[in-house]
DNA sequence: GAATCATAAC
DNA sequence: GAATCATAAC
């Protein structure tokens, strides 16, 4: 049961902890220990009670908390971009900014509130099975922007696919749905191996020619 | 479909074929290409029509064919024993003779009539899954002795478990039944890995102390 | 990691 | 060999 609070020690005392990229009184930014994309960081608010809220309700009626958290999300995006620019000298920030996704799991495994900030390549040796993939490539992954509190109660513009209010309802179904390429939408049904091979091609198309050495990035496990 | 007749070329022309241990006009004796025990040979009658008979009916009302085939089965047993004696100098023929099982599959994969002659250790890297094991360790495997034609029509002594007459009926069920050690009967349910580890122990108890080097016998794949 | 399914099956 | 299930899950 204790694995669910794996982030608590980092929240309590981020100093010197492995993977910590940044921290202040409000938040910690860490590298995901099992990154599911080339870059995969986490923003972890340090708020004593919000940390125990479900991500789909933590920002409800709390614009202040959303705005504060967004500041760290933006900082995290900057960290992802600058890290990639060091690896790909011919790229520009615009190469990567539209390619970064920010959001939360509608059923998080770890209970402390955390926001994923990651490139949308899903190219990683830690991406090992369908549930991993679908948790980031379907509406199981809820964009952070959709968590922004609204003044109006009129939700006629809402995209019901994401269904933030009762968003955990269809979560299991999304994890089991057919595998679709997050670049082009090609349907790989249940063929995870087929998807992985295709993602490798898409990755090389996306990241090739940016001055980096893709062979350095080969999976090491 | 052609794999089913894989033995036909050996029947037609055994000369110089790999794995052939003996042949004359009536039969060929070969090493099973995927041995499921330390020793696993096959007796293949060369009779032009009998070779296409199902093993559970090939010997019906044909004592002569049974007697002829038994001669080659006995020869095959001698070959197994002499081969083992070369490997285990401290053993005697009686170490192995009661430990050899002779019989047929009630649903053979290969269509040419063949009789299995094998040690009852099931210790082999080619023994890879439940169906392999149960095909030799349950009544799916029909002892050759039970195929001997009888004068009498009184079958009150028959063991209905083997049910030679309609023997293929429960064949699929036997392949799926729980895994039981062929030495001691211990039930391993569906744990093939558990069974394999136990068989390794039984093997070392049976074959240890016979002057051979068991380390030479370690699986090579 | 291991059992199951599909494939190959000796 | 690969998908599934169970386990672990960052």
XYZ file of C-alpha atoms (C1' of nucleotides) in Angstrom:
462
model
C 0.000 0.000 0.000
C 2.916 2.250 0.772
C 3.961 2.544 -2.882
C 0.966 4.866 -3.373
C 2.673 7.513 -1.246
C 6.046 7.147 -2.952
C 6.139 10.907 -3.625
C 5.550 11.941 -0.021
C 9.231 11.840 1.025
C 10.064 14.022 -1.997
C 7.354 16.488 -1.006
C 8.537 16.505 2.597
C 12.207 16.909 1.789
C 13.207 17.306 -1.863
C 16.748 18.337 -1.016
C 19.265 15.988 -2.600
C 16.702 13.412 -3.674
C 17.574 11.691 -6.981
C 15.651 12.973 -10.005
C 14.727 16.310 -8.445
C 15.139 19.047 -11.062
C 13.684 21.983 -9.137
C 11.872 22.795 -5.935
C 10.624 25.719 -3.882
C 8.052 26.042 -1.110
C 5.137 25.425 -3.487
C 6.190 22.574 -5.752
C 8.787 20.028 -6.768
C 9.658 19.093 -10.330
C 11.151 15.618 -10.801
C 12.024 13.229 -13.583
C 9.545 10.402 -13.822
C 11.445 7.326 -12.633
C 9.921 5.212 -15.444
C 9.670 7.792 -18.258
C 7.170 6.827 -20.935
C 8.589 9.319 -23.475
C 11.989 10.743 -24.293
C 11.282 13.438 -21.702
C 8.768 12.820 -18.917
C 8.766 15.082 -15.871
C 6.302 15.532 -13.004
C 5.084 18.686 -11.247
C 4.223 17.842 -7.643
C 2.506 20.594 -5.619
C 3.622 20.616 -1.985
C 0.303 21.927 -0.597
C -0.406 19.924 2.572
C -4.032 19.065 1.790
C -4.272 19.483 -2.005
C -1.649 16.743 -2.331
C -4.301 14.279 -1.181
C -7.000 15.489 -3.586
C -7.948 13.587 -6.697
C -6.476 15.475 -9.697
C -9.896 15.835 -11.335
C -11.238 17.786 -8.348
C -8.132 19.416 -6.824
C -8.530 22.554 -8.958
C -12.324 22.842 -8.732
C -13.369 26.301 -7.544
C -9.769 27.183 -6.821
C -8.461 29.430 -9.572
C -5.685 30.566 -7.327
C -4.314 27.050 -6.903
C -4.696 26.379 -10.622
C -2.836 29.577 -11.515
C -0.091 28.829 -9.034
C 0.321 25.284 -10.311
C 0.293 26.480 -13.902
C 3.326 28.602 -13.125
C 5.259 25.433 -12.238
C 3.857 23.575 -15.218
C 5.209 26.338 -17.465
C 8.538 26.144 -15.692
C 8.537 22.370 -16.210
C 7.847 22.833 -19.927
C 10.837 25.174 -20.064
C 12.978 22.497 -18.384
C 11.874 19.883 -20.933
C 12.577 22.230 -23.845
C 15.979 23.351 -22.600
C 17.001 19.776 -21.893
C 16.016 18.723 -25.417
C 17.781 21.717 -26.970
C 21.002 20.571 -25.314
C 20.580 17.167 -26.937
C 19.398 18.438 -30.355
C 21.452 21.538 -31.231
C 19.690 22.140 -34.578
C 16.228 22.319 -32.988
C 14.378 25.432 -31.797
C 11.955 25.758 -28.870
C 9.099 25.627 -31.386
C 10.279 22.170 -32.463
C 9.243 20.839 -29.089
C 6.717 23.186 -27.472
C 3.717 22.015 -29.521
C 4.929 18.445 -28.978
C 4.646 18.484 -25.195
C 1.558 17.227 -23.418
C 0.573 18.227 -19.901
C -2.076 16.470 -17.868
C -3.146 14.033 -15.191
C -4.271 10.434 -15.031
C -7.962 10.017 -14.377
C -7.019 7.124 -12.092
C -3.538 7.867 -10.712
C -1.513 4.997 -9.279
C 0.295 7.286 -6.848
C -1.939 9.259 -4.547
C 0.002 12.497 -4.153
C -1.255 15.057 -6.655
C 1.086 15.193 -9.672
C 0.947 16.588 -13.202
C 2.702 14.862 -16.113
C 4.756 17.032 -18.480
C 6.102 14.947 -21.345
C 6.975 14.836 -25.003
C 4.338 13.084 -27.066
C 6.562 10.403 -28.624
C 5.855 7.535 -26.219
C 9.308 6.307 -27.184
C 10.820 4.630 -24.149
C 11.932 1.211 -22.942
C 9.688 1.779 -19.909
C 6.656 1.828 -22.220
C 5.997 -1.876 -21.901
C 2.315 -2.631 -22.387
C -1.084 -1.455 -23.505
C -2.129 0.105 -20.212
C 1.044 2.148 -20.083
C 0.395 3.493 -23.550
C -3.328 4.105 -23.283
C -2.886 5.901 -19.975
C -1.095 8.652 -21.910
C -2.631 8.398 -25.393
C -6.379 8.290 -24.672
C -8.785 10.482 -22.654
C -7.583 8.529 -19.609
C -4.993 11.311 -19.782
C -6.817 14.564 -18.978
C -5.132 17.765 -20.252
C -4.187 20.140 -17.467
C -5.869 23.000 -19.371
C -9.207 21.267 -18.976
C -8.856 21.402 -15.202
C -8.944 25.195 -15.171
C -11.898 26.383 -13.069
C -14.620 28.272 -14.950
C -16.840 31.073 -13.734
C -19.828 29.959 -15.819
C -21.845 26.842 -15.018
C -22.692 26.485 -18.706
C -20.711 23.472 -19.889
C -22.289 23.194 -23.330
C -18.854 23.584 -24.914
C -17.397 20.664 -22.992
C -15.912 17.748 -24.826
C -17.785 14.897 -23.260
C -15.079 12.431 -24.261
C -12.921 13.740 -21.489
C -15.820 14.164 -19.131
C -13.771 15.747 -16.389
C -16.548 15.760 -13.809
C -17.141 12.015 -13.676
C -13.945 11.330 -15.564
C -12.894 8.177 -13.766
C -16.020 6.385 -14.954
C -14.760 5.188 -18.337
C -11.121 5.064 -17.287
C -10.773 1.287 -17.317
C -12.349 1.100 -20.754
C -9.836 3.602 -22.153
C -6.948 1.520 -20.848
C -8.287 -1.486 -22.736
C -9.198 0.232 -25.986
C -7.375 -0.430 -29.260
C -3.880 0.980 -29.682
C -3.719 4.063 -31.915
C -0.568 5.907 -32.928
C -0.422 9.241 -31.090
C 1.142 10.894 -34.158
C -1.056 9.670 -37.015
C -3.936 7.751 -35.476
C -3.163 4.432 -37.180
C -5.020 1.641 -35.409
C -2.846 -1.237 -34.209
C -5.694 -3.013 -32.430
C -4.035 -5.170 -29.735
C -0.652 -5.399 -31.420
C 1.650 -3.687 -28.963
C 4.731 -4.901 -30.818
C 3.344 -3.436 -34.044
C 2.693 -0.110 -32.314
C 6.188 -0.020 -30.809
C 7.826 -0.559 -34.188
C 5.673 2.160 -35.723
C 6.406 4.575 -32.864
C 10.086 3.987 -33.440
C 9.659 5.086 -37.070
C 7.644 8.149 -36.086
C 10.243 8.993 -33.461
C 13.067 8.872 -35.993
C 11.102 11.040 -38.397
C 10.348 13.576 -35.640
C 13.737 13.691 -33.948
C 15.970 12.891 -36.913
C 17.802 15.793 -38.563
C 17.878 17.895 -35.401
C 21.609 17.471 -34.902
C 21.346 14.820 -32.194
C 22.584 11.256 -32.376
C 19.556 8.973 -32.248
C 21.781 5.940 -31.729
C 22.680 7.358 -28.333
C 19.003 7.089 -27.480
C 18.580 3.396 -28.159
C 16.715 1.603 -25.378
C 19.167 0.287 -22.826
C 16.852 -2.300 -21.319
C -0.134 -30.331 -43.957
C 3.060 -31.942 -45.138
C 4.575 -31.989 -41.654
C 2.156 -34.822 -40.836
C 4.022 -37.118 -43.200
C 7.473 -36.126 -41.945
C 8.330 -39.796 -41.346
C 7.488 -40.947 -44.875
C 10.937 -40.173 -46.351
C 12.539 -42.146 -43.515
C 10.220 -45.082 -44.195
C 10.931 -44.885 -47.925
C 14.673 -44.612 -47.604
C 16.186 -44.803 -44.097
C 19.736 -45.163 -45.418
C 21.954 -42.379 -44.129
C 19.111 -40.303 -42.670
C 20.068 -38.451 -39.466
C 18.807 -40.030 -36.256
C 18.315 -43.507 -37.751
C 19.565 -46.095 -35.264
C 18.444 -49.272 -37.050
C 16.395 -50.438 -40.002
C 15.503 -53.535 -41.951
C 12.679 -54.357 -44.369
C 10.033 -54.266 -41.608
C 10.824 -51.251 -39.457
C 13.011 -48.254 -38.726
C 14.148 -47.157 -35.289
C 15.014 -43.469 -34.939
C 15.792 -40.957 -32.245
C 12.874 -38.623 -31.646
C 14.003 -35.254 -33.005
C 12.479 -33.440 -29.995
C 13.078 -35.998 -27.213
C 10.798 -35.507 -24.229
C 12.961 -37.675 -21.933
C 16.653 -38.457 -21.584
C 16.130 -41.245 -24.106
C 13.216 -41.116 -26.529
C 13.234 -43.357 -29.608
C 10.556 -44.266 -32.140
C 9.729 -47.578 -33.789
C 8.264 -46.947 -37.249
C 6.843 -49.972 -39.088
C 7.475 -49.822 -42.835
C 4.312 -51.729 -43.797
C 2.847 -49.917 -46.826
C -0.747 -49.748 -45.571
C -0.400 -50.161 -41.784
C 1.675 -46.983 -41.749
C -1.508 -45.060 -42.497
C -3.603 -46.731 -39.793
C -4.488 -45.007 -36.551
C -2.334 -46.577 -33.812
C -5.376 -47.551 -31.750
C -6.715 -49.749 -34.575
C -3.595 -50.785 -36.507
C -3.096 -53.908 -34.400
C -6.792 -54.933 -34.163
C -7.301 -58.506 -35.264
C -3.730 -58.725 -36.454
C -1.675 -60.661 -33.933
C 0.956 -61.287 -36.529
C 1.576 -57.571 -37.064
C 1.554 -56.965 -33.333
C 4.051 -59.759 -32.731
C 6.280 -58.531 -35.528
C 6.175 -54.952 -34.234
C 6.838 -56.107 -30.679
C 10.078 -57.636 -31.892
C 11.254 -54.174 -32.950
C 9.941 -52.589 -29.788
C 12.048 -55.049 -27.794
C 15.019 -54.237 -29.968
C 14.403 -50.540 -29.374
C 14.285 -51.089 -25.615
C 17.657 -52.848 -25.900
C 19.027 -49.847 -27.776
C 17.791 -47.460 -25.066
C 19.287 -49.616 -22.311
C 22.643 -50.107 -24.000
C 22.885 -46.385 -24.757
C 22.195 -45.523 -21.125
C 24.666 -48.132 -19.864
C 27.392 -46.434 -21.895
C 26.547 -43.156 -20.157
C 26.058 -44.603 -16.656
C 28.741 -47.271 -16.098
C 27.566 -48.162 -12.564
C 24.041 -49.000 -13.697
C 22.653 -52.403 -14.714
C 19.971 -53.161 -17.309
C 17.492 -53.570 -14.434
C 18.148 -49.939 -13.482
C 16.455 -48.849 -16.660
C 14.208 -51.627 -17.998
C 11.333 -51.025 -15.545
C 11.789 -47.307 -16.174
C 11.041 -47.399 -19.907
C 7.570 -46.762 -21.236
C 6.344 -47.934 -24.627
C 3.177 -46.689 -26.268
C 1.345 -44.507 -28.747
C -0.431 -41.192 -28.684
C -4.200 -41.466 -28.882
C -4.102 -38.450 -31.228
C -0.751 -38.562 -33.031
C 0.515 -35.369 -34.668
C 2.380 -37.284 -37.339
C 0.283 -39.669 -39.368
C 2.721 -42.496 -40.067
C 2.286 -45.215 -37.466
C 4.965 -44.905 -34.789
C 5.547 -46.260 -31.287
C 7.314 -44.242 -28.608
C 10.021 -45.984 -26.545
C 11.307 -43.682 -23.837
C 12.607 -43.390 -20.314
C 9.961 -42.147 -17.906
C 11.842 -39.103 -16.594
C 10.322 -36.404 -18.847
C 13.593 -34.595 -18.302
C 14.374 -32.667 -21.455
C 14.672 -29.091 -22.736
C 12.211 -30.077 -25.471
C 9.561 -30.668 -22.790
C 8.201 -27.159 -22.939
C 4.526 -27.075 -21.978
C 1.564 -28.844 -20.472
C 0.413 -30.594 -23.630
C 3.862 -32.019 -24.210
C 3.918 -33.447 -20.714
C 0.369 -34.734 -20.512
C 0.704 -36.443 -23.895
C 3.214 -38.810 -22.240
C 2.115 -38.816 -18.606
C -1.656 -39.394 -18.827
C -3.850 -42.014 -20.562
C -3.426 -39.905 -23.707
C -0.369 -42.161 -23.907
C -1.649 -45.698 -24.552
C 0.750 -48.501 -23.566
C 1.746 -50.689 -26.475
C 0.889 -53.815 -24.440
C -2.741 -52.706 -24.379
C -2.869 -52.801 -28.169
C -2.231 -56.553 -28.253
C -5.157 -58.266 -29.998
C -7.223 -60.631 -27.834
C -8.991 -63.802 -28.796
C -11.796 -63.302 -26.299
C -14.489 -60.637 -26.730
C -14.796 -60.434 -22.950
C -13.324 -57.088 -21.977
C -14.352 -57.133 -18.336
C -10.721 -56.775 -17.314
C -10.212 -53.628 -19.347
C -9.118 -50.453 -17.683
C -11.734 -48.053 -18.932
C -9.491 -45.073 -18.219
C -7.474 -45.966 -21.274
C -10.519 -46.973 -23.274
C -8.582 -48.154 -26.290
C -11.623 -48.668 -28.491
C -12.888 -45.108 -28.457
C -9.662 -43.832 -26.999
C -9.443 -40.528 -28.826
C -12.673 -39.336 -27.199
C -11.198 -37.899 -23.990
C -7.823 -37.131 -25.499
C -8.160 -33.341 -25.427
C -9.282 -33.446 -21.818
C -6.205 -35.447 -20.801
C -3.939 -32.863 -22.424
C -5.543 -30.160 -20.321
C -5.707 -31.998 -17.026
C -3.640 -30.994 -13.979
C 0.076 -31.730 -14.026
C 1.074 -34.717 -11.894
C 4.621 -35.950 -11.335
C 5.145 -39.219 -13.238
C 7.357 -40.541 -10.429
C 5.355 -39.727 -7.289
C 2.006 -38.366 -8.425
C 2.371 -34.970 -6.767
C -0.185 -32.571 -8.226
C 1.261 -29.353 -9.640
C -2.071 -28.116 -11.010
C -1.197 -25.717 -13.848
C 2.284 -24.869 -12.600
C 4.528 -26.140 -15.373
C 7.544 -24.372 -13.876
C 6.858 -26.060 -10.540
C 6.613 -29.447 -12.232
C 9.849 -28.899 -14.173
C 11.782 -28.060 -11.012
C 10.387 -31.129 -9.282
C 11.179 -33.379 -12.268
C 14.733 -32.125 -12.140
C 14.989 -33.252 -8.516
C 13.445 -36.631 -9.291
C 15.793 -36.992 -12.233
C 18.843 -36.358 -10.084
C 17.636 -38.831 -7.488
C 17.021 -41.483 -10.155
C 20.136 -40.971 -12.278
C 22.558 -39.759 -9.606
C 25.072 -42.254 -8.258
C 25.137 -44.334 -11.432
C 28.628 -43.228 -12.404
C 27.531 -40.679 -15.007
C 28.093 -36.943 -14.906
C 24.701 -35.272 -14.588
C 26.247 -31.892 -15.359
C 26.955 -33.162 -18.861
C 23.220 -33.584 -19.247
C 22.201 -30.029 -18.485
C 19.725 -28.625 -20.973
C 21.541 -26.862 -23.774
C 18.644 -24.719 -24.905
C 7.307 -13.842 -14.362
C 4.372 -17.185 -15.846
C 0.155 -19.334 -18.066
C -2.340 -19.077 -22.315
C -2.952 -18.788 -27.113
C -1.233 -19.512 -31.673
C 1.939 -21.958 -34.225
C 4.110 -25.893 -35.447
C 3.846 -30.664 -34.699
C 9.186 -35.478 -35.468
C 6.470 -15.239 -30.323
C 3.185 -12.446 -28.462
C -1.049 -11.055 -25.717
C -2.938 -11.703 -21.190
C -2.903 -12.038 -16.351
C -0.783 -10.967 -12.019
C 2.227 -7.952 -9.894
C 3.844 -3.686 -8.996
C 2.678 0.931 -9.694
C 7.010 6.672 -9.589
